[in-house]
Coordinates of C-alpha atoms in Angstrom, one line a residue:
M1248 CA 86.3 98.7 140.9
T1249 CA 85.2 95.7 142.7
G1250 CA 84.8 91.7 142.2
Q1251 CA 81.2 93.2 141.4
E1252 CA 82.2 93.2 138.2
F1253 CA 83.0 89.7 137.5
A1254 CA 80.5 87.7 139.6
G1255 CA 78.1 86.0 136.7
Q1256 CA 80.7 86.5 133.8
R1257 CA 81.7 83.2 132.0
I1258 CA 85.6 83.7 132.5
T1259 CA 88.1 81.3 131.3
V1260 CA 91.4 81.5 132.6
A1261 CA 94.3 80.0 130.7
G1262 CA 97.0 78.1 132.4
L1263 CA 96.7 75.7 135.7
G1264 CA 100.0 77.3 137.2
V1265 CA 99.9 78.9 140.4
S1266 CA 98.5 82.1 139.5
G1267 CA 96.0 80.4 136.8
I1268 CA 94.8 78.5 140.3
S1269 CA 94.8 82.1 142.0
A1270 CA 92.5 83.6 139.6
A1271 CA 90.3 80.3 139.0
R1272 CA 89.6 80.5 142.7
A1273 CA 89.1 83.6 143.7
L1274 CA 86.8 84.5 140.7
A1275 CA 84.8 81.3 141.3
G1276 CA 84.7 82.9 144.8
L1277 CA 83.6 85.9 143.5
G1278 CA 80.2 84.3 141.5
A1279 CA 81.9 83.8 138.4
H1280 CA 81.4 80.7 136.0
V1281 CA 85.1 79.7 135.8
T1282 CA 86.9 77.1 133.1
V1283 CA 90.5 76.3 133.2
V1284 CA 92.2 75.6 129.6
D1285 CA 95.5 73.8 130.2
G1286 CA 97.8 72.2 127.2
G1287 CA 99.0 69.7 129.2
D1288 CA 97.1 66.3 130.6
G1289 CA 100.3 65.2 132.9
E1290 CA 99.4 63.8 136.3
K1291 CA 100.0 66.9 138.1
Q1292 CA 97.7 68.6 135.7
R1293 CA 94.8 66.0 136.8
A1294 CA 95.6 66.6 140.1
T1295 CA 95.1 70.0 140.2
A1296 CA 92.0 70.1 138.2
A1297 CA 90.3 67.2 140.2
E1298 CA 90.8 69.8 143.5
L1299 CA 89.3 72.9 141.2
R1300 CA 86.6 70.9 140.5
T1301 CA 85.7 70.4 143.8
A1302 CA 85.3 73.9 144.1
G1303 CA 82.2 74.3 141.4
I1304 CA 85.4 75.2 139.0
E1305 CA 85.6 73.2 135.2
V1306 CA 88.7 72.4 134.1
R1307 CA 90.0 71.4 130.0
L1308 CA 93.3 69.7 130.0
G1309 CA 94.9 69.0 126.6
D1310 CA 93.4 71.8 124.8
G1311 CA 94.7 75.1 125.6
E1312 CA 93.3 76.7 122.1
T1313 CA 89.7 76.5 121.7
L1314 CA 88.0 79.4 123.3
P1315 CA 85.2 78.0 125.3
E1316 CA 81.4 78.6 124.2
G1317 CA 80.0 82.0 125.9
T1318 CA 83.2 83.1 127.5
G1319 CA 82.8 86.6 128.0
L1320 CA 86.5 87.5 129.5
V1321 CA 89.7 85.7 129.5
V1322 CA 92.1 85.8 132.6
T1323 CA 95.4 84.6 131.6
S1324 CA 98.6 83.7 132.8
P1325 CA 101.9 85.6 132.8
G1326 CA 103.7 83.4 130.2
W1327 CA 101.1 82.7 127.5
K1328 CA 102.1 84.7 124.3
P1329 CA 100.2 87.0 122.9
T1330 CA 100.0 84.8 120.0
S1331 CA 98.2 82.0 121.4
P1332 CA 95.5 80.6 119.5
L1333 CA 93.5 80.9 122.3
F1334 CA 93.8 85.2 122.6
A1335 CA 93.1 85.2 118.6
A1336 CA 89.8 83.4 119.0
A1337 CA 89.5 85.7 122.0
A1338 CA 89.7 88.6 120.0
E1339 CA 88.3 87.5 116.8
A1340 CA 84.7 86.7 119.1
G1341 CA 85.2 90.3 120.8
V1342 CA 86.6 88.7 124.1
D1343 CA 89.7 91.0 126.1
V1344 CA 92.2 89.0 127.4
I1345 CA 93.7 90.4 130.7
G1346 CA 96.2 88.8 133.4
D1347 CA 96.1 88.4 136.7
V1348 CA 97.8 91.6 137.9
E1349 CA 95.0 92.8 136.1
V1350 CA 92.4 91.6 137.9
A1351 CA 94.0 91.9 141.4
W1352 CA 93.9 95.8 140.7
R1353 CA 90.5 95.7 139.7
L1354 CA 89.5 94.1 143.3
R1355 CA 90.9 96.4 145.2
G1356 CA 88.1 98.4 147.2
P1357 CA 88.4 101.3 148.8
G1358 CA 91.1 102.9 151.0
A1359 CA 93.7 99.7 149.5
A1360 CA 97.2 99.7 149.8
P1361 CA 99.0 101.4 147.2
W1362 CA 101.3 99.4 145.3
L1363 CA 105.1 100.2 144.6
A1364 CA 105.7 98.7 141.6
I1365 CA 109.5 97.6 140.0
T1366 CA 110.3 95.9 136.8
G1367 CA 113.5 95.9 135.0
T1368 CA 115.3 93.0 133.6
N1369 CA 117.6 92.1 136.0
G1370 CA 117.0 93.0 140.0
K1371 CA 113.9 93.1 139.9
T1372 CA 113.2 90.8 142.9
T1373 CA 115.8 91.5 144.9
T1374 CA 114.9 95.2 144.7
T1375 CA 111.3 94.5 145.5
Q1376 CA 112.6 92.6 148.4
M1377 CA 114.8 95.4 149.5
L1378 CA 111.8 97.4 149.5
A1379 CA 109.9 95.4 151.2
S1380 CA 112.6 95.5 154.6
I1381 CA 112.6 99.4 154.1
L1382 CA 109.3 99.2 154.6
A1383 CA 108.3 97.0 157.4
A1384 CA 111.2 99.0 159.5
E1385 CA 109.3 102.0 158.8
G1386 CA 106.1 99.5 160.7
L1387 CA 103.9 99.3 157.8
R1388 CA 102.4 96.6 156.6
T1389 CA 103.6 95.6 153.6
A1390 CA 104.4 91.9 151.3
A1391 CA 106.7 91.6 148.2
V1392 CA 103.9 90.3 145.8
G1393 CA 103.7 90.1 141.9
N1394 CA 106.4 88.3 140.4
I1395 CA 107.6 86.4 143.3
G1396 CA 105.7 84.9 147.0
T1397 CA 101.8 84.9 147.5
P1398 CA 99.9 85.5 144.4
I1399 CA 99.1 89.6 144.1
I1400 CA 95.4 88.2 144.1
D1401 CA 95.2 86.4 147.3
V1402 CA 97.8 89.4 148.4
V1403 CA 94.9 92.3 147.7
L1404 CA 91.7 90.0 149.1
Q1405 CA 93.3 90.1 152.2
G1406 CA 93.1 93.5 152.2
E1407 CA 95.5 93.8 155.9
Y1408 CA 98.4 96.3 154.6
D1409 CA 99.2 99.5 154.4
V1410 CA 101.0 99.6 151.3
L1411 CA 102.6 96.7 148.7
A1412 CA 105.8 96.3 147.3
V1413 CA 104.5 94.7 143.8
E1414 CA 107.3 92.9 141.2
L1415 CA 106.1 93.0 137.9
S1416 CA 107.3 91.2 134.9
S1417 CA 107.0 92.4 131.1
Y1418 CA 104.5 89.5 130.4
Q1419 CA 102.3 90.9 133.6
L1420 CA 102.3 94.9 132.4
H1421 CA 102.0 93.4 129.5
W1422 CA 98.2 92.0 130.3
A1423 CA 97.7 94.5 132.5
P1424 CA 96.6 97.7 131.0
S1425 CA 94.0 99.8 134.0
L1426 CA 97.0 99.3 136.5
R1427 CA 98.1 103.0 138.6
A1428 CA 101.0 102.6 140.6
H1429 CA 101.8 104.7 143.6
S1430 CA 105.4 105.3 142.3
A1431 CA 107.0 102.9 140.1
A1432 CA 111.1 102.0 139.2
V1433 CA 112.5 100.3 135.9
L1434 CA 115.6 99.5 136.9
N1435 CA 117.2 98.9 133.8
L1436 CA 116.7 97.7 130.1
A1437 CA 118.2 94.9 128.3
P1438 CA 117.2 92.5 125.4
D1439 CA 115.7 89.5 127.0
H1440 CA 112.1 87.9 126.0
L1441 CA 112.5 89.2 122.7
D1442 CA 110.9 85.4 121.7
W1443 CA 107.6 86.2 123.3
H1444 CA 107.4 90.0 123.1
G1445 CA 108.4 90.3 119.4
S1446 CA 110.5 93.1 119.6
M1447 CA 112.9 94.9 121.5
E1448 CA 110.6 98.0 121.2
A1449 CA 107.5 95.9 121.9
Y1450 CA 109.7 94.8 125.3
A1451 CA 110.7 98.6 126.0
A1452 CA 106.9 99.4 125.7
D1453 CA 105.5 97.1 128.2
K1454 CA 108.2 97.2 130.6
G1455 CA 107.2 101.5 130.4
R1456 CA 103.6 100.9 131.0
I1457 CA 104.4 100.6 135.1
Y1458 CA 104.8 104.3 134.7
E1459 CA 101.6 105.1 133.5
G1460 CA 99.6 107.0 136.0
N1461 CA 101.7 107.1 138.6
T1462 CA 100.7 109.9 141.3
V1463 CA 104.5 110.7 143.4
A1464 CA 107.2 109.4 141.5
C1465 CA 109.1 107.9 138.7
V1466 CA 112.3 106.4 139.4
Y1467 CA 114.7 105.8 136.3
N1468 CA 118.1 104.5 136.7
V1469 CA 120.9 107.5 135.2
A1470 CA 123.2 105.4 133.9
D1471 CA 120.3 103.4 131.3
K1472 CA 118.9 106.3 128.8
A1473 CA 116.2 104.2 128.2
T1474 CA 114.3 104.0 131.7
E1475 CA 114.9 108.0 131.5
D1476 CA 113.1 107.5 127.7
L1477 CA 109.9 106.0 129.3
V1478 CA 109.2 108.1 132.2
R1479 CA 109.4 110.7 129.6
E1480 CA 107.2 109.2 127.0
A1481 CA 104.5 108.0 130.5
D1482 CA 101.3 109.9 131.0
V1483 CA 101.7 110.5 134.5
E1484 CA 99.4 112.2 137.2
E1485 CA 99.9 116.0 137.7
G1486 CA 102.6 116.8 140.6
C1487 CA 104.5 113.0 139.7
R1488 CA 108.2 113.6 139.6
A1489 CA 111.1 112.2 137.7
I1490 CA 113.7 110.6 140.2
G1491 CA 117.1 109.3 139.2
F1492 CA 119.0 107.2 141.1
T1493 CA 123.0 106.9 139.9
L1494 CA 125.5 104.9 141.7
G1495 CA 127.9 108.3 141.0
T1496 CA 127.1 111.7 142.9
P1497 CA 123.3 112.7 142.6
G1498 CA 122.1 115.6 141.1
P1499 CA 119.4 117.6 142.2
G1500 CA 115.9 115.2 142.0
Q1501 CA 118.0 112.3 142.6
V1502 CA 119.6 109.8 145.3
G1503 CA 123.1 108.7 144.4
V1504 CA 126.2 108.1 146.7
V1505 CA 129.2 110.0 147.8
D1506 CA 131.8 109.1 150.1
D1507 CA 130.2 105.3 150.5
I1508 CA 127.0 106.9 151.6
L1509 CA 124.0 106.3 149.6
V1510 CA 122.0 109.9 150.2
D1511 CA 118.9 111.7 149.0
R1512 CA 118.4 115.2 147.0
A1513 CA 114.9 114.3 145.7
F1514 CA 112.5 114.2 148.7
V1515 CA 114.9 116.9 151.1
E1516 CA 113.6 120.2 151.2
N1517 CA 116.2 121.9 149.2
R1518 CA 117.2 120.0 146.5
Q1519 CA 119.8 122.2 144.9
K1520 CA 121.6 122.5 148.9
Q1521 CA 120.6 119.5 150.9
A1522 CA 121.1 116.0 151.0
Q1523 CA 120.0 113.1 153.2
E1524 CA 122.4 110.5 154.3
L1525 CA 119.9 107.4 154.1
A1526 CA 122.8 104.4 154.7
Q1527 CA 126.3 103.3 154.1
V1528 CA 127.7 101.4 151.3
S1529 CA 128.3 98.8 154.0
D1530 CA 124.7 98.5 154.9
V1531 CA 123.5 97.0 151.4
N1532 CA 124.2 93.0 151.3
P1533 CA 126.0 92.4 148.9
P1534 CA 127.7 95.5 148.4
A1535 CA 128.4 94.8 144.9
P1536 CA 127.9 97.8 142.4
H1537 CA 124.3 96.3 140.6
N1538 CA 123.1 95.7 144.6
I1539 CA 123.8 99.2 145.6
A1540 CA 121.8 100.7 142.4
N1541 CA 118.8 98.0 143.3
A1542 CA 119.2 99.5 146.9
L1543 CA 119.3 103.2 145.6
A1544 CA 116.0 102.3 143.3
A1545 CA 114.3 100.3 146.7
A1546 CA 115.6 103.5 149.0
A1547 CA 114.1 106.4 145.9
L1548 CA 110.4 104.3 146.2
A1549 CA 110.3 104.1 150.0
R1550 CA 111.2 108.1 150.1
A1551 CA 108.3 108.7 147.6
F1552 CA 106.4 107.0 150.4
G1553 CA 106.8 108.9 153.0
V1554 CA 109.6 106.5 155.0
Q1555 CA 111.9 108.0 157.0
P1556 CA 116.1 107.6 156.3
A1557 CA 116.7 105.5 159.9
S1558 CA 114.0 102.8 158.3
V1559 CA 115.8 102.9 155.0
R1560 CA 119.5 101.7 156.7
E1561 CA 117.5 99.4 159.3
G1562 CA 115.5 98.2 156.0
L1563 CA 118.6 97.8 154.0
R1564 CA 120.3 96.2 157.1
N1565 CA 117.9 93.7 157.8
F1566 CA 117.8 92.4 154.1
H1567 CA 119.1 89.5 153.0
P1568 CA 119.4 87.5 149.1
D1569 CA 118.2 84.7 148.2
A1570 CA 120.0 82.2 147.2
H1571 CA 121.9 81.5 144.0
R1572 CA 122.2 85.7 143.6
I1573 CA 125.9 86.9 144.9
Q1574 CA 125.8 84.4 147.2
H1575 CA 129.4 84.1 148.6
V1576 CA 129.7 79.8 149.8
A1577 CA 133.2 79.5 150.7
D1578 CA 137.1 80.6 150.2
I1579 CA 139.3 78.2 150.3
D1580 CA 143.1 79.0 149.9
G1581 CA 142.5 82.0 149.3
V1582 CA 139.9 82.0 146.5
A1583 CA 136.7 83.5 147.4
Y1584 CA 133.2 80.8 145.4
V1585 CA 130.3 83.0 144.1
D1586 CA 126.7 81.4 143.8
D1587 CA 125.2 83.9 140.7
S1588 CA 123.1 81.3 139.0
K1589 CA 120.6 83.6 139.0
A1590 CA 122.2 85.7 136.2
T1591 CA 120.7 83.9 133.3
N1592 CA 121.2 86.6 130.6
T1593 CA 124.3 88.9 129.4
H1594 CA 123.2 92.4 131.2
A1595 CA 123.0 90.2 134.6
T1596 CA 126.6 88.8 133.9
E1597 CA 128.0 92.1 133.0
A1598 CA 127.1 93.5 136.7
S1599 CA 128.5 90.0 138.1
L1600 CA 131.7 90.3 136.5
A1601 CA 132.2 94.3 137.5
A1602 CA 132.1 93.1 141.0
Y1603 CA 135.2 91.9 141.3
E1604 CA 138.9 92.6 140.1
H1605 CA 140.0 88.9 138.8
I1606 CA 137.7 86.0 138.1
V1607 CA 138.0 82.2 136.7
W1608 CA 134.5 82.5 135.3
I1609 CA 132.1 79.4 134.7
A1610 CA 129.9 80.1 132.1
G1611 CA 127.0 78.1 129.3
G1612 CA 123.9 76.9 128.9
L1613 CA 121.1 78.0 126.4
A1614 CA 121.4 81.1 125.2
K1615 CA 118.3 82.1 124.8
G1616 CA 119.3 84.0 121.6
A1617 CA 122.0 86.0 122.9
T1618 CA 125.2 87.0 122.2
F1619 CA 128.5 87.4 124.4
D1620 CA 131.2 89.4 122.4
E1621 CA 129.9 93.1 124.1
L1622 CA 130.0 91.2 127.5
V1623 CA 133.5 90.0 126.6
Q1624 CA 134.8 93.1 125.8
K1625 CA 133.3 94.5 128.8
S1626 CA 134.6 92.1 131.4
A1627 CA 138.2 90.7 129.5
E1628 CA 140.4 92.5 132.1
R1629 CA 138.9 90.8 134.7
L1630 CA 139.1 87.4 133.7
R1631 CA 142.0 85.2 134.7
G1632 CA 140.2 82.5 133.0
A1633 CA 137.1 80.8 131.7
V1634 CA 135.1 77.2 132.0
L1635 CA 132.7 76.6 129.8
I1636 CA 129.6 74.3 130.2
G1637 CA 126.2 73.4 128.5
R1638 CA 124.6 73.1 125.2
D1639 CA 125.9 77.1 123.9
R1640 CA 129.2 77.4 125.3
A1641 CA 130.5 77.8 122.1
L1642 CA 129.0 81.1 121.6
I1643 CA 131.0 82.4 124.6
R1644 CA 134.5 80.5 123.3
E1645 CA 134.2 82.1 120.3
A1646 CA 133.5 85.6 122.2
L1647 CA 136.7 85.1 123.9
A1648 CA 138.6 84.2 121.5
R1649 CA 137.9 87.4 119.6
H1650 CA 138.3 89.8 122.2
A1651 CA 139.9 87.5 125.1
P1652 CA 142.6 85.5 123.3
D1653 CA 144.7 85.3 126.4
V1654 CA 142.2 84.4 128.5
P1655 CA 142.8 80.4 129.1
V1656 CA 139.3 78.5 128.1
V1657 CA 138.7 75.1 129.3
D1658 CA 135.9 73.8 127.1
L1659 CA 133.8 70.8 129.3
D1660 CA 132.6 69.0 126.3
R1661 CA 129.4 67.5 128.4
T1662 CA 125.8 68.5 129.5
D1663 CA 125.6 66.3 132.5
T1664 CA 124.6 67.3 135.7
G1665 CA 128.3 65.6 136.7
A1666 CA 129.8 69.0 134.8
M1667 CA 129.2 71.4 137.5
S1668 CA 132.1 69.2 139.7
E1669 CA 134.4 68.7 136.9
A1670 CA 134.1 73.0 136.1
V1671 CA 134.9 73.7 139.6
R1672 CA 137.9 71.6 140.2
E1673 CA 139.4 72.8 136.9
A1674 CA 138.6 76.6 138.0
T1675 CA 140.4 76.2 141.0
R1676 CA 143.2 75.1 138.8
L1677 CA 143.1 78.2 137.1
A1678 CA 142.5 80.6 140.4
R1679 CA 144.9 82.4 142.3
P1680 CA 144.9 83.3 145.6
G1681 CA 142.9 86.8 146.2
D1682 CA 141.1 85.5 142.8
T1683 CA 136.9 84.8 142.4
V1684 CA 135.9 81.6 141.2
L1685 CA 132.1 83.3 140.2
L1686 CA 129.4 81.3 138.4
A1687 CA 127.6 83.2 136.2
P1688 CA 126.5 81.6 133.6
A1689 CA 125.3 84.4 131.0
C1690 CA 122.8 81.6 129.9
A1691 CA 119.5 79.6 130.8
S1692 CA 119.7 76.2 133.0
M1693 CA 117.5 73.7 131.4
D1694 CA 119.9 72.5 129.0
M1695 CA 121.4 70.8 132.1
Y1696 CA 119.0 71.6 135.5
L1697 CA 115.9 71.9 135.9
N1698 CA 116.3 75.5 136.9
Y1699 CA 119.0 77.9 138.2
N1700 CA 118.2 77.0 141.5
K1701 CA 119.5 73.2 141.4
R1702 CA 122.0 74.9 139.2
G1703 CA 123.5 76.8 142.0
D1704 CA 123.0 74.3 144.5
A1705 CA 125.1 72.1 142.0
F1706 CA 128.0 75.0 142.2
A1707 CA 127.6 75.6 146.1
D1708 CA 127.4 71.3 146.3
A1709 CA 130.8 71.2 144.4
V1710 CA 132.8 74.0 146.2
R1711 CA 131.9 72.1 149.7
E1712 CA 133.4 68.7 148.4
L1713 CA 136.6 70.9 147.5
A1714 CA 136.5 72.0 150.8
A1715 CA 136.1 69.3 152.1
R1716 CA 138.9 67.2 150.6
D1717 CA 141.1 70.3 151.3
Q1718 CA 140.5 69.7 154.8

């Protein structure tokens, strides 16, 4: 399909965020009559609305629930829940609701760049960026897009790429019914965003949409059977293969690790007897177990696209993770200080804790309905101590009392932003040389900070203050 299907349509865009603005401008440029609706009516929304109106786009602020008269299609921003009144009104009127990813997919013209797509509860952004780095090392024109970077509609309209590395959230997949990727990966599945999806089954089903219509490879996590189950349930093109990634020795049709070497037994001539070296574990930055898994998934997708082994190694070596993702901040008196503020749920935090032998754990914030017993049970033997902050810290404290009663716990009864400095001081008091003070909160940040980036910045600032006093 091309943009012709949107020309002349009356389209309502739900949401005045980055993706909504991108969709509105693109659709208006294609000749659609666009109205943007948003429940907010603040200074920022009014300024954005004024800019859009100069481009001939109607904007309605303060009412995100009423369907504008004559609407023939609704394009939603990812965060809007399926239960939103606007969508109920659309359903009653027989109007389809799609997302910005679906719009981008429909805008692809003949010879458009294939999509290598990635989803999962955790690790999506890192894996997508790793994949883009590998593709670039091969000399391909590429970009990391979707749930990160430049809005995907803008990238598709530019049309100057050989292949795209596309990160997709469960929200985006829910609203993208016709997406058909070249190859795709589901990294892992754990309960998250259940308030949006309504159930774990619905959440998993939306994640599994990424495999629909794959033509070359469906990449799954050998250690997470739920991801393989999604492959089995998917309707793919004939000849599409299931490719597993594992931190252990790979079987035929898998990529994995042998003697600290990332190896491929999926895209070689004789999968039964041959293996191709792709990179060293030391080429992965940082070489934490879950990050090695990310690298293997990225490598599998790249190999599915025909990328040479040398480019996998070079791409991984060239990759540098974003801030607040297992980011080493400093070493002070033999203690390492690591910022993994991005670990906002128990699944991500479990992987983070597994990367270090002895840990003083800084945790807490908004639990989002999570429980912490399983996390503490699996990680108890690594904990030297714990420092708890944030609104829902009592849930973690109670799990520690049940499953790690010998671990010393400092419960900071404060939720102001200055609590992080005290948390770092208390963690330092508990730590011994060789330990890691790890910020891996297992919770969202909004009770104390604007976002996880600000929380991580506060941790790093507190560590640097500590280092300055120590000099």
